CSV table of C-alpha atoms in Angstrom, one decimal:
chain,number,residue,atom,x,y,z
A,1,UNK,CA,84.0,68.1,100.2
A,2,UNK,CA,81.8,70.8,98.7
A,3,UNK,CA,83.1,74.3,99.4
A,4,UNK,CA,80.6,76.9,100.4
A,5,UNK,CA,81.3,80.6,100.4
A,6,UNK,CA,81.3,81.7,104.0
A,7,UNK,CA,79.4,84.6,105.4
A,8,UNK,CA,81.3,87.6,106.8
A,9,UNK,CA,80.7,89.9,109.7
A,10,UNK,CA,80.6,93.7,108.9
A,11,UNK,CA,84.0,94.9,107.6
A,12,UNK,CA,84.4,97.5,110.3
A,13,UNK,CA,83.8,95.0,113.2
A,14,UNK,CA,86.6,93.2,115.0
A,15,UNK,CA,85.2,89.9,113.8
A,16,UNK,CA,84.9,91.1,110.2
A,17,UNK,CA,88.4,92.6,110.2
A,18,UNK,CA,89.9,89.3,111.4
A,19,UNK,CA,87.9,87.3,108.9
A,20,UNK,CA,89.3,89.4,106.1
A,21,UNK,CA,92.9,89.2,107.4
A,22,UNK,CA,93.2,93.0,107.6
A,23,UNK,CA,96.0,94.7,109.5
A,24,UNK,CA,93.6,96.8,111.4
A,25,UNK,CA,92.1,93.6,112.8
A,26,UNK,CA,95.5,92.6,114.3
A,27,UNK,CA,95.9,96.1,115.8
A,28,UNK,CA,92.5,96.1,117.4
A,29,UNK,CA,93.0,92.6,118.7
A,30,UNK,CA,96.1,93.8,120.5
A,31,UNK,CA,94.0,96.3,122.3
A,32,UNK,CA,91.5,93.7,123.6
A,33,UNK,CA,93.0,90.1,123.4
A,34,UNK,CA,90.1,88.6,125.4
A,35,UNK,CA,87.5,89.9,122.9
A,36,UNK,CA,89.5,88.8,119.9
A,37,UNK,CA,90.4,85.3,121.1
A,38,UNK,CA,87.1,83.5,120.1
A,39,UNK,CA,87.2,85.2,116.6
A,40,UNK,CA,90.8,84.2,116.1
A,41,UNK,CA,90.0,80.5,116.9
A,42,UNK,CA,86.9,80.6,114.8
A,43,UNK,CA,88.9,81.9,111.8
A,44,UNK,CA,91.2,78.9,112.0
A,45,UNK,CA,88.4,76.4,112.8
A,46,UNK,CA,86.1,77.6,109.9
A,47,UNK,CA,87.4,78.3,106.4
A,48,UNK,CA,87.1,82.0,106.0
A,49,UNK,CA,89.1,82.6,102.8
A,50,UNK,CA,87.1,83.7,99.8
A,51,UNK,CA,89.5,81.9,97.4
A,52,UNK,CA,91.4,79.1,99.0
A,53,UNK,CA,93.9,79.0,96.1
A,54,UNK,CA,95.0,82.6,96.5
A,55,UNK,CA,94.0,84.1,99.9
A,56,UNK,CA,96.6,83.7,102.7
A,57,UNK,CA,95.9,83.4,106.4
A,58,UNK,CA,98.4,81.1,108.1
A,59,UNK,CA,101.1,83.7,108.8
A,60,UNK,CA,98.4,86.2,110.0
A,61,UNK,CA,96.8,83.6,112.3
A,62,UNK,CA,100.1,82.5,113.7
A,63,UNK,CA,101.1,86.2,114.5
A,64,UNK,CA,97.8,86.7,116.2
A,65,UNK,CA,98.1,83.7,118.4
A,66,UNK,CA,101.7,84.6,119.4
A,67,UNK,CA,101.1,88.3,119.9
A,68,UNK,CA,97.9,87.9,121.8
A,69,UNK,CA,99.5,85.2,124.0
A,70,UNK,CA,96.7,82.7,123.1
A,71,UNK,CA,97.1,79.0,124.0
A,72,UNK,CA,97.4,76.6,121.1
A,73,UNK,CA,95.3,73.8,122.7
A,74,UNK,CA,92.3,74.5,120.4
A,75,UNK,CA,94.5,74.0,117.4
A,76,UNK,CA,95.9,70.8,118.7
A,77,UNK,CA,92.3,69.6,119.3
A,78,UNK,CA,91.5,70.6,115.7
A,79,UNK,CA,94.0,68.1,114.4
A,80,UNK,CA,91.3,65.5,115.3
A,81,UNK,CA,89.0,66.9,112.6
A,82,UNK,CA,88.7,66.3,108.8
A,83,UNK,CA,91.4,66.9,106.3
A,84,UNK,CA,90.6,70.6,105.7
A,85,UNK,CA,90.5,71.3,109.5
A,86,UNK,CA,93.8,69.6,109.9
A,87,UNK,CA,95.4,71.5,107.1
A,88,UNK,CA,94.3,74.9,108.5
A,89,UNK,CA,95.5,74.0,112.1
A,90,UNK,CA,98.8,72.4,111.0
A,91,UNK,CA,99.8,75.4,108.8
A,92,UNK,CA,99.6,77.7,111.8
A,93,UNK,CA,101.3,75.2,114.1
A,94,UNK,CA,104.1,74.8,111.6
A,95,UNK,CA,104.9,78.5,111.8
A,96,UNK,CA,104.6,78.8,115.5
A,97,UNK,CA,107.1,75.9,115.8
A,98,UNK,CA,109.5,77.8,113.7
A,99,UNK,CA,109.1,80.8,116.0
A,100,UNK,CA,110.2,78.6,118.9
A,101,UNK,CA,106.9,77.0,120.2
A,102,UNK,CA,108.0,73.6,121.3
A,103,UNK,CA,104.4,72.5,122.1
A,104,UNK,CA,103.4,73.2,118.5
A,105,UNK,CA,106.4,71.3,117.1
A,106,UNK,CA,105.8,68.2,119.3
A,107,UNK,CA,102.0,68.3,118.5
A,108,UNK,CA,102.7,68.0,114.8
A,109,UNK,CA,105.3,65.2,115.3
A,110,UNK,CA,102.7,63.4,117.4
A,111,UNK,CA,100.2,63.8,114.6
A,112,UNK,CA,102.6,62.3,112.1
A,113,UNK,CA,102.9,59.3,114.5
A,114,UNK,CA,99.1,58.8,115.0
A,115,UNK,CA,97.0,61.1,112.9
A,116,UNK,CA,94.8,60.2,109.9
A,117,UNK,CA,96.1,62.7,107.4
A,118,UNK,CA,99.7,62.4,108.4
A,119,UNK,CA,101.2,62.1,104.9
A,120,UNK,CA,100.3,65.7,103.9
A,121,UNK,CA,101.4,67.0,107.3
A,122,UNK,CA,104.8,65.3,107.1
A,123,UNK,CA,105.4,66.6,103.6
A,124,UNK,CA,104.5,70.1,104.7
A,125,UNK,CA,106.7,70.2,107.8
A,126,UNK,CA,109.5,68.7,105.7
A,127,UNK,CA,109.2,71.6,103.3
A,128,UNK,CA,109.2,74.3,106.0
A,129,UNK,CA,111.3,72.9,109.0
A,130,UNK,CA,115.0,72.2,109.3
A,131,UNK,CA,115.8,68.6,108.5
A,132,UNK,CA,116.9,67.9,112.0
A,133,UNK,CA,113.4,68.6,113.2
A,134,UNK,CA,111.7,65.8,111.2
A,135,UNK,CA,114.3,63.3,110.1
A,136,UNK,CA,113.7,61.3,113.4
A,137,UNK,CA,110.3,60.4,112.0
A,138,UNK,CA,111.8,58.0,109.4
A,139,UNK,CA,110.9,54.8,111.2
A,140,UNK,CA,107.4,56.1,111.8
A,141,UNK,CA,107.0,56.9,108.1
A,142,UNK,CA,108.4,53.5,107.0
A,143,UNK,CA,106.0,51.7,109.3
A,144,UNK,CA,102.9,53.7,108.5
A,145,UNK,CA,103.3,54.0,104.7
A,146,UNK,CA,102.9,50.2,104.3
A,147,UNK,CA,99.4,49.6,103.0
A,148,UNK,CA,98.4,53.3,102.9
A,149,UNK,CA,96.0,54.3,100.2
A,150,UNK,CA,97.7,57.7,100.0
A,151,UNK,CA,101.1,57.1,98.5
A,152,UNK,CA,104.0,59.4,99.2
A,153,UNK,CA,104.9,62.0,96.6
A,154,UNK,CA,108.3,62.9,95.2
A,155,UNK,CA,110.9,65.0,97.0
A,156,UNK,CA,111.2,65.5,100.8
A,157,UNK,CA,110.9,63.8,103.1
A,158,UNK,CA,110.6,60.7,101.0
A,159,UNK,CA,113.9,60.9,99.2
A,160,UNK,CA,115.7,61.5,102.5
A,161,UNK,CA,113.9,58.5,104.0
A,162,UNK,CA,114.6,56.3,101.0
A,163,UNK,CA,110.9,56.0,100.3
A,164,UNK,CA,110.5,57.0,96.7
A,165,UNK,CA,107.8,56.5,94.0
A,166,UNK,CA,109.3,55.9,90.6
A,167,UNK,CA,106.0,56.8,88.8
A,168,UNK,CA,105.9,60.2,90.5
A,169,UNK,CA,109.5,61.0,89.4
A,170,UNK,CA,108.7,60.0,85.9
A,171,UNK,CA,105.6,62.2,85.7
A,172,UNK,CA,107.6,65.3,86.6
A,173,UNK,CA,108.7,67.4,83.6
A,174,UNK,CA,112.3,66.8,83.0
A,175,UNK,CA,114.4,69.8,81.9
A,176,UNK,CA,116.2,69.7,78.6
A,177,UNK,CA,119.8,70.7,79.4
A,178,UNK,CA,120.7,71.4,75.8
A,179,UNK,CA,117.7,73.7,75.3
A,180,UNK,CA,118.5,75.5,78.6
A,181,UNK,CA,121.9,76.5,77.2
A,182,UNK,CA,120.4,78.1,74.1
A,183,UNK,CA,120.5,81.9,73.8
A,184,UNK,CA,117.3,83.9,73.6
A,185,UNK,CA,117.5,84.3,69.8
A,186,UNK,CA,117.8,80.6,69.4
A,187,UNK,CA,114.7,80.0,71.6
A,188,UNK,CA,112.7,82.5,69.6
A,189,UNK,CA,113.8,80.7,66.5
A,190,UNK,CA,112.4,77.4,67.9
A,191,UNK,CA,109.0,79.1,68.3
A,192,UNK,CA,109.1,80.3,64.7
A,193,UNK,CA,110.1,76.9,63.4
A,194,UNK,CA,107.0,75.1,61.9
A,195,UNK,CA,108.4,71.8,63.1
A,196,UNK,CA,108.3,72.8,66.8
A,197,UNK,CA,105.4,71.0,68.6
A,198,UNK,CA,103.0,72.9,70.9
A,199,UNK,CA,104.5,71.1,73.9
A,200,UNK,CA,108.0,72.2,73.0
A,201,UNK,CA,106.8,75.8,72.5
A,202,UNK,CA,105.3,75.7,76.0
A,203,UNK,CA,108.7,74.5,77.3
A,204,UNK,CA,110.4,77.4,75.4
A,205,UNK,CA,108.0,79.9,77.0
A,206,UNK,CA,108.9,78.6,80.4
A,207,UNK,CA,112.6,79.2,79.7
A,208,UNK,CA,111.9,82.6,78.4
A,209,UNK,CA,109.9,83.5,81.5
A,210,UNK,CA,113.1,83.3,83.5
A,211,UNK,CA,114.8,85.8,81.3
A,212,UNK,CA,112.5,88.7,81.7
A,213,UNK,CA,110.5,90.6,79.1
A,214,UNK,CA,111.5,89.6,75.5
A,215,UNK,CA,110.2,92.0,72.8
A,216,UNK,CA,111.3,89.5,70.2
A,217,UNK,CA,108.4,87.3,71.3
A,218,UNK,CA,105.7,89.8,70.2
A,219,UNK,CA,105.6,89.1,66.4
A,220,UNK,CA,105.6,85.3,67.2
A,221,UNK,CA,102.4,85.4,69.3
A,222,UNK,CA,100.1,84.4,66.4
A,223,UNK,CA,102.1,81.1,66.3
A,224,UNK,CA,101.2,80.4,69.9
A,225,UNK,CA,97.7,79.1,69.8
A,226,UNK,CA,96.7,75.7,71.3
A,227,UNK,CA,96.1,73.2,68.5
A,228,UNK,CA,92.3,72.5,68.1
A,229,UNK,CA,91.4,74.9,70.9
A,230,UNK,CA,90.4,78.6,70.9
A,231,UNK,CA,93.0,79.7,73.5
A,232,UNK,CA,96.7,80.6,73.6
A,233,UNK,CA,99.3,78.2,74.8
A,234,UNK,CA,100.0,78.3,78.6
A,235,UNK,CA,102.5,81.1,79.4
A,236,UNK,CA,101.5,83.5,76.6
A,237,UNK,CA,99.4,85.8,78.7
A,238,UNK,CA,102.1,86.0,81.4
A,239,UNK,CA,104.7,86.8,78.8
A,240,UNK,CA,102.6,89.6,77.4
A,241,UNK,CA,102.0,91.0,80.9
A,242,UNK,CA,105.8,91.2,81.4
A,243,UNK,CA,106.1,93.1,78.1
A,244,UNK,CA,103.5,95.7,79.2
A,245,UNK,CA,102.7,98.5,76.7
A,246,UNK,CA,105.3,97.3,74.2
A,247,UNK,CA,102.8,94.7,72.9
A,248,UNK,CA,100.1,97.4,72.3
A,249,UNK,CA,100.9,98.2,68.6
A,250,UNK,CA,100.8,94.5,67.5
A,251,UNK,CA,97.7,93.9,69.7
A,252,UNK,CA,95.7,96.3,67.6
A,253,UNK,CA,96.1,94.0,64.7
A,254,UNK,CA,95.5,90.8,66.7
A,255,UNK,CA,92.2,92.3,67.9
A,256,UNK,CA,91.0,92.2,64.3
A,257,UNK,CA,92.2,88.7,63.5
A,258,UNK,CA,89.8,86.0,62.4
A,259,UNK,CA,91.2,83.6,65.0
A,260,UNK,CA,89.0,84.0,68.1
A,261,UNK,CA,91.8,83.3,70.6
A,262,UNK,CA,94.2,85.8,69.0
A,263,UNK,CA,91.4,88.5,68.7
A,264,UNK,CA,90.5,88.0,72.4
A,265,UNK,CA,94.2,88.2,73.4
A,266,UNK,CA,94.6,91.4,71.4
A,267,UNK,CA,91.6,92.9,73.2
A,268,UNK,CA,93.0,91.9,76.6
A,269,UNK,CA,96.3,93.7,75.9
A,270,UNK,CA,94.5,96.8,74.7
A,271,UNK,CA,92.1,96.7,77.7
A,272,UNK,CA,95.1,96.5,80.0
A,273,UNK,CA,96.6,99.7,78.6
A,274,UNK,CA,93.6,102.0,78.3
A,275,UNK,CA,93.5,105.5,77.1
A,276,UNK,CA,91.5,108.4,78.6
A,277,UNK,CA,88.4,107.4,76.6
A,278,UNK,CA,88.1,104.2,78.6
A,279,UNK,CA,87.8,106.0,82.0
A,280,UNK,CA,84.0,106.3,82.2
A,281,UNK,CA,83.5,102.6,81.4
A,282,UNK,CA,86.1,101.5,83.9
A,283,UNK,CA,84.5,103.6,86.6
A,284,UNK,CA,81.1,102.1,85.9
A,285,UNK,CA,82.6,98.6,85.8
A,286,UNK,CA,84.3,99.2,89.2
A,287,UNK,CA,81.0,100.5,90.8
A,288,UNK,CA,79.0,97.6,89.4
A,289,UNK,CA,81.4,95.0,90.6
A,290,UNK,CA,81.4,96.5,94.1
A,291,UNK,CA,77.6,96.8,94.2
A,292,UNK,CA,77.1,93.2,93.1
A,293,UNK,CA,79.8,92.1,95.6
A,294,UNK,CA,81.8,90.4,92.8
A,295,UNK,CA,84.9,90.1,94.9
A,296,UNK,CA,86.9,88.2,92.2
A,297,UNK,CA,87.7,90.6,89.3
A,298,UNK,CA,87.8,94.2,90.5
A,299,UNK,CA,91.6,93.8,90.7
A,300,UNK,CA,91.8,93.7,86.9
A,301,UNK,CA,89.8,96.9,86.7
A,302,UNK,CA,92.0,98.4,89.4
A,303,UNK,CA,95.2,97.6,87.4
A,304,UNK,CA,93.7,99.2,84.3
A,305,UNK,CA,92.7,102.3,86.2
A,306,UNK,CA,96.2,102.6,87.6
A,307,UNK,CA,97.5,103.1,84.1
A,308,UNK,CA,95.5,106.3,83.8
A,309,UNK,CA,97.2,108.0,86.8
A,310,UNK,CA,95.8,111.2,88.3
A,311,UNK,CA,93.0,111.5,85.7
A,312,UNK,CA,91.4,108.5,87.4
A,313,UNK,CA,90.9,110.4,90.7
A,314,UNK,CA,87.2,109.5,90.8
A,315,UNK,CA,88.3,105.9,91.2
A,316,UNK,CA,90.0,106.4,94.5
A,317,UNK,CA,86.9,106.3,96.8
A,318,UNK,CA,85.5,103.0,95.3
A,319,UNK,CA,89.0,101.5,95.3
A,320,UNK,CA,89.5,102.4,98.9
A,321,UNK,CA,86.1,100.9,99.8
A,322,UNK,CA,87.0,97.7,98.0
A,323,UNK,CA,90.3,97.5,99.9
A,324,UNK,CA,88.4,97.8,103.2
A,325,UNK,CA,85.4,95.6,102.4
A,326,UNK,CA,86.6,92.7,100.3
A,327,UNK,CA,87.0,89.3,101.9
A,328,UNK,CA,89.2,88.3,98.9
A,329,UNK,CA,92.4,89.4,100.5
A,330,UNK,CA,94.7,88.5,97.6
A,331,UNK,CA,93.2,91.5,95.6
A,332,UNK,CA,94.0,94.1,98.3
A,333,UNK,CA,97.5,94.6,96.9
A,334,UNK,CA,96.1,95.7,93.5
A,335,UNK,CA,93.7,98.2,95.1
A,336,UNK,CA,96.5,99.6,97.2
A,337,UNK,CA,98.8,99.9,94.2
A,338,UNK,CA,96.1,101.5,92.1
A,339,UNK,CA,95.3,104.1,94.7
A,340,UNK,CA,99.0,105.0,95.0
A,341,UNK,CA,99.4,105.3,91.3
A,342,UNK,CA,96.4,107.6,91.0
A,343,UNK,CA,96.9,109.7,94.1
A,344,UNK,CA,99.9,108.8,96.2
A,345,UNK,CA,98.7,110.9,99.1
A,346,UNK,CA,95.5,108.9,99.4
A,347,UNK,CA,97.4,105.8,100.1
A,348,UNK,CA,99.6,107.1,102.9
A,349,UNK,CA,97.2,106.4,105.7
A,350,UNK,CA,96.7,102.9,104.5
A,351,UNK,CA,100.3,101.8,104.5
A,352,UNK,CA,100.6,101.6,108.3
A,353,UNK,CA,97.6,99.2,108.6
A,354,UNK,CA,98.9,97.2,105.7
A,355,UNK,CA,102.1,96.5,107.5
A,356,UNK,CA,100.0,94.0,109.5
A,357,UNK,CA,98.1,92.5,106.6
A,358,UNK,CA,97.7,88.8,105.9
A,359,UNK,CA,98.9,89.0,102.3
A,360,UNK,CA,102.6,89.0,101.3
A,361,UNK,CA,102.1,91.2,98.3
A,362,UNK,CA,100.3,93.8,100.4
A,363,UNK,CA,103.0,93.7,103.1
A,364,UNK,CA,105.7,94.2,100.5
A,365,UNK,CA,104.0,97.3,99.1
A,366,UNK,CA,103.6,98.7,102.6
A,367,UNK,CA,107.2,97.9,103.6
A,368,UNK,CA,108.5,99.8,100.6
A,369,UNK,CA,106.2,102.8,100.8
A,370,UNK,CA,105.1,103.4,104.4
A,371,UNK,CA,106.4,106.8,105.6
A,372,UNK,CA,109.8,106.4,107.4
A,373,UNK,CA,109.3,109.5,109.4
A,374,UNK,CA,106.7,107.7,111.5
A,375,UNK,CA,108.4,106.0,114.5
A,376,UNK,CA,105.7,103.3,114.6
A,377,UNK,CA,106.3,102.4,110.9
A,378,UNK,CA,110.1,102.2,111.6
A,379,UNK,CA,109.5,99.9,114.6
A,380,UNK,CA,107.1,97.7,112.6
A,381,UNK,CA,109.5,97.3,109.6
A,382,UNK,CA,112.3,96.3,112.0
A,383,UNK,CA,110.0,93.8,113.7
A,384,UNK,CA,109.1,92.3,110.3
A,385,UNK,CA,112.8,92.0,109.5
A,386,UNK,CA,113.4,89.9,112.6
A,387,UNK,CA,110.2,87.9,112.7
A,388,UNK,CA,110.6,84.2,112.2
A,389,UNK,CA,106.9,83.9,111.4
A,390,UNK,CA,107.2,86.1,108.3
A,391,UNK,CA,107.8,85.0,104.7
A,392,UNK,CA,111.4,85.2,103.7
A,393,UNK,CA,110.7,87.8,101.0
A,394,UNK,CA,109.0,90.1,103.5
A,395,UNK,CA,111.9,89.8,105.9
A,396,UNK,CA,114.4,90.6,103.1
A,397,UNK,CA,112.4,93.6,102.0
A,398,UNK,CA,112.1,94.8,105.6
A,399,UNK,CA,115.8,94.4,106.1
A,400,UNK,CA,116.5,96.5,103.0
A,401,UNK,CA,114.1,99.2,104.0
A,402,UNK,CA,115.5,99.3,107.6
A,403,UNK,CA,119.0,99.8,106.3
A,404,UNK,CA,117.8,103.1,104.8
A,405,UNK,CA,116.3,104.4,108.0
A,406,UNK,CA,119.7,105.7,109.2
A,407,UNK,CA,119.6,108.2,106.3
A,408,UNK,CA,116.0,109.3,107.0
A,409,UNK,CA,115.7,112.5,109.1
A,410,UNK,CA,113.2,112.3,111.9
A,411,UNK,CA,112.1,115.2,114.0
A,412,UNK,CA,113.3,115.0,117.6
A,413,UNK,CA,110.5,114.4,120.2
A,414,UNK,CA,109.0,117.4,121.8
A,415,UNK,CA,110.4,117.5,125.4
A,416,UNK,CA,108.9,120.8,126.3
């Protein structure tokens, strides 16, 4: 299927807010459920994400359906559509089932019994639901999998059902238990060893990623190019991001290196930690990206501006406009974080809306920073803590924040 970028309603309209997954869309929908209902269903029926690999919507749509009291019949009907339509509907129904909607749960079980794209749906519910909710489908799976062109993958529910695919298990990277027991210095020595293959270096980088920033990796970066290709090995860029400004001194030398991949990597590190002289160029870049509606990429510029702090005050208006306009919801967190780093006061009025956002990263920022003196913020954080529709990380962050509310002084209500 060819994916076409969808068109969007104006960002300040109810339809446009819901299409973008903004918190203000949820809040306005609560004021007029009847007006919001067709837009909510349309957002689930039509693919409205700018980037399907990053942008989130399922939790947002599930919350809307529940909070607006909308029937799930249209989603059950959508299960008769193509694979993409099924995937959008089933993701929302999965969550509603977890929140106690028995009709949603049975609708998905019935789809596994009779639907065309049942394999993906069964794998998805097995990853999200308690085992007791899906293990009764074993006989259905055993019967239906015979002769299917789409083979089961590895993991649940297939291992529990005794339906495994040896080839899939062999293709999965197997951990090296001896290497996992090595200390950090020994892993760095492996990278420095001329006899270590590129594949083994990638494995070492994966292990180091779980151990936090490792400054000892910085002098070894020139050894981490892909053989025969002008790019670094997978994992190098992520490792440098974890190291932050500590890589800047070495990056100045990399940027002058004759190897194109290393020179480009050095320039990236330097660009990610700009000095005051970079401000005019970054402001122009941000304005150009917004004017051209290049929704993928302003987040990088936003992160770089955030490093400049208050001296980048002129960036706040375009960053705020991007946060409100972009359909690429994944990047909203970077705009919010940049605004807060440049001018904390300019972000305060955004946190309350962002407590209803579709994106986990944005929610986590808002949960941590929304003003606790506001009773509506406190109520919303407690609701997130207890909401079975929310991501576990969001619930945990909300629980931690709610614990601190007892120590926050709140002015008593005016009873005069």
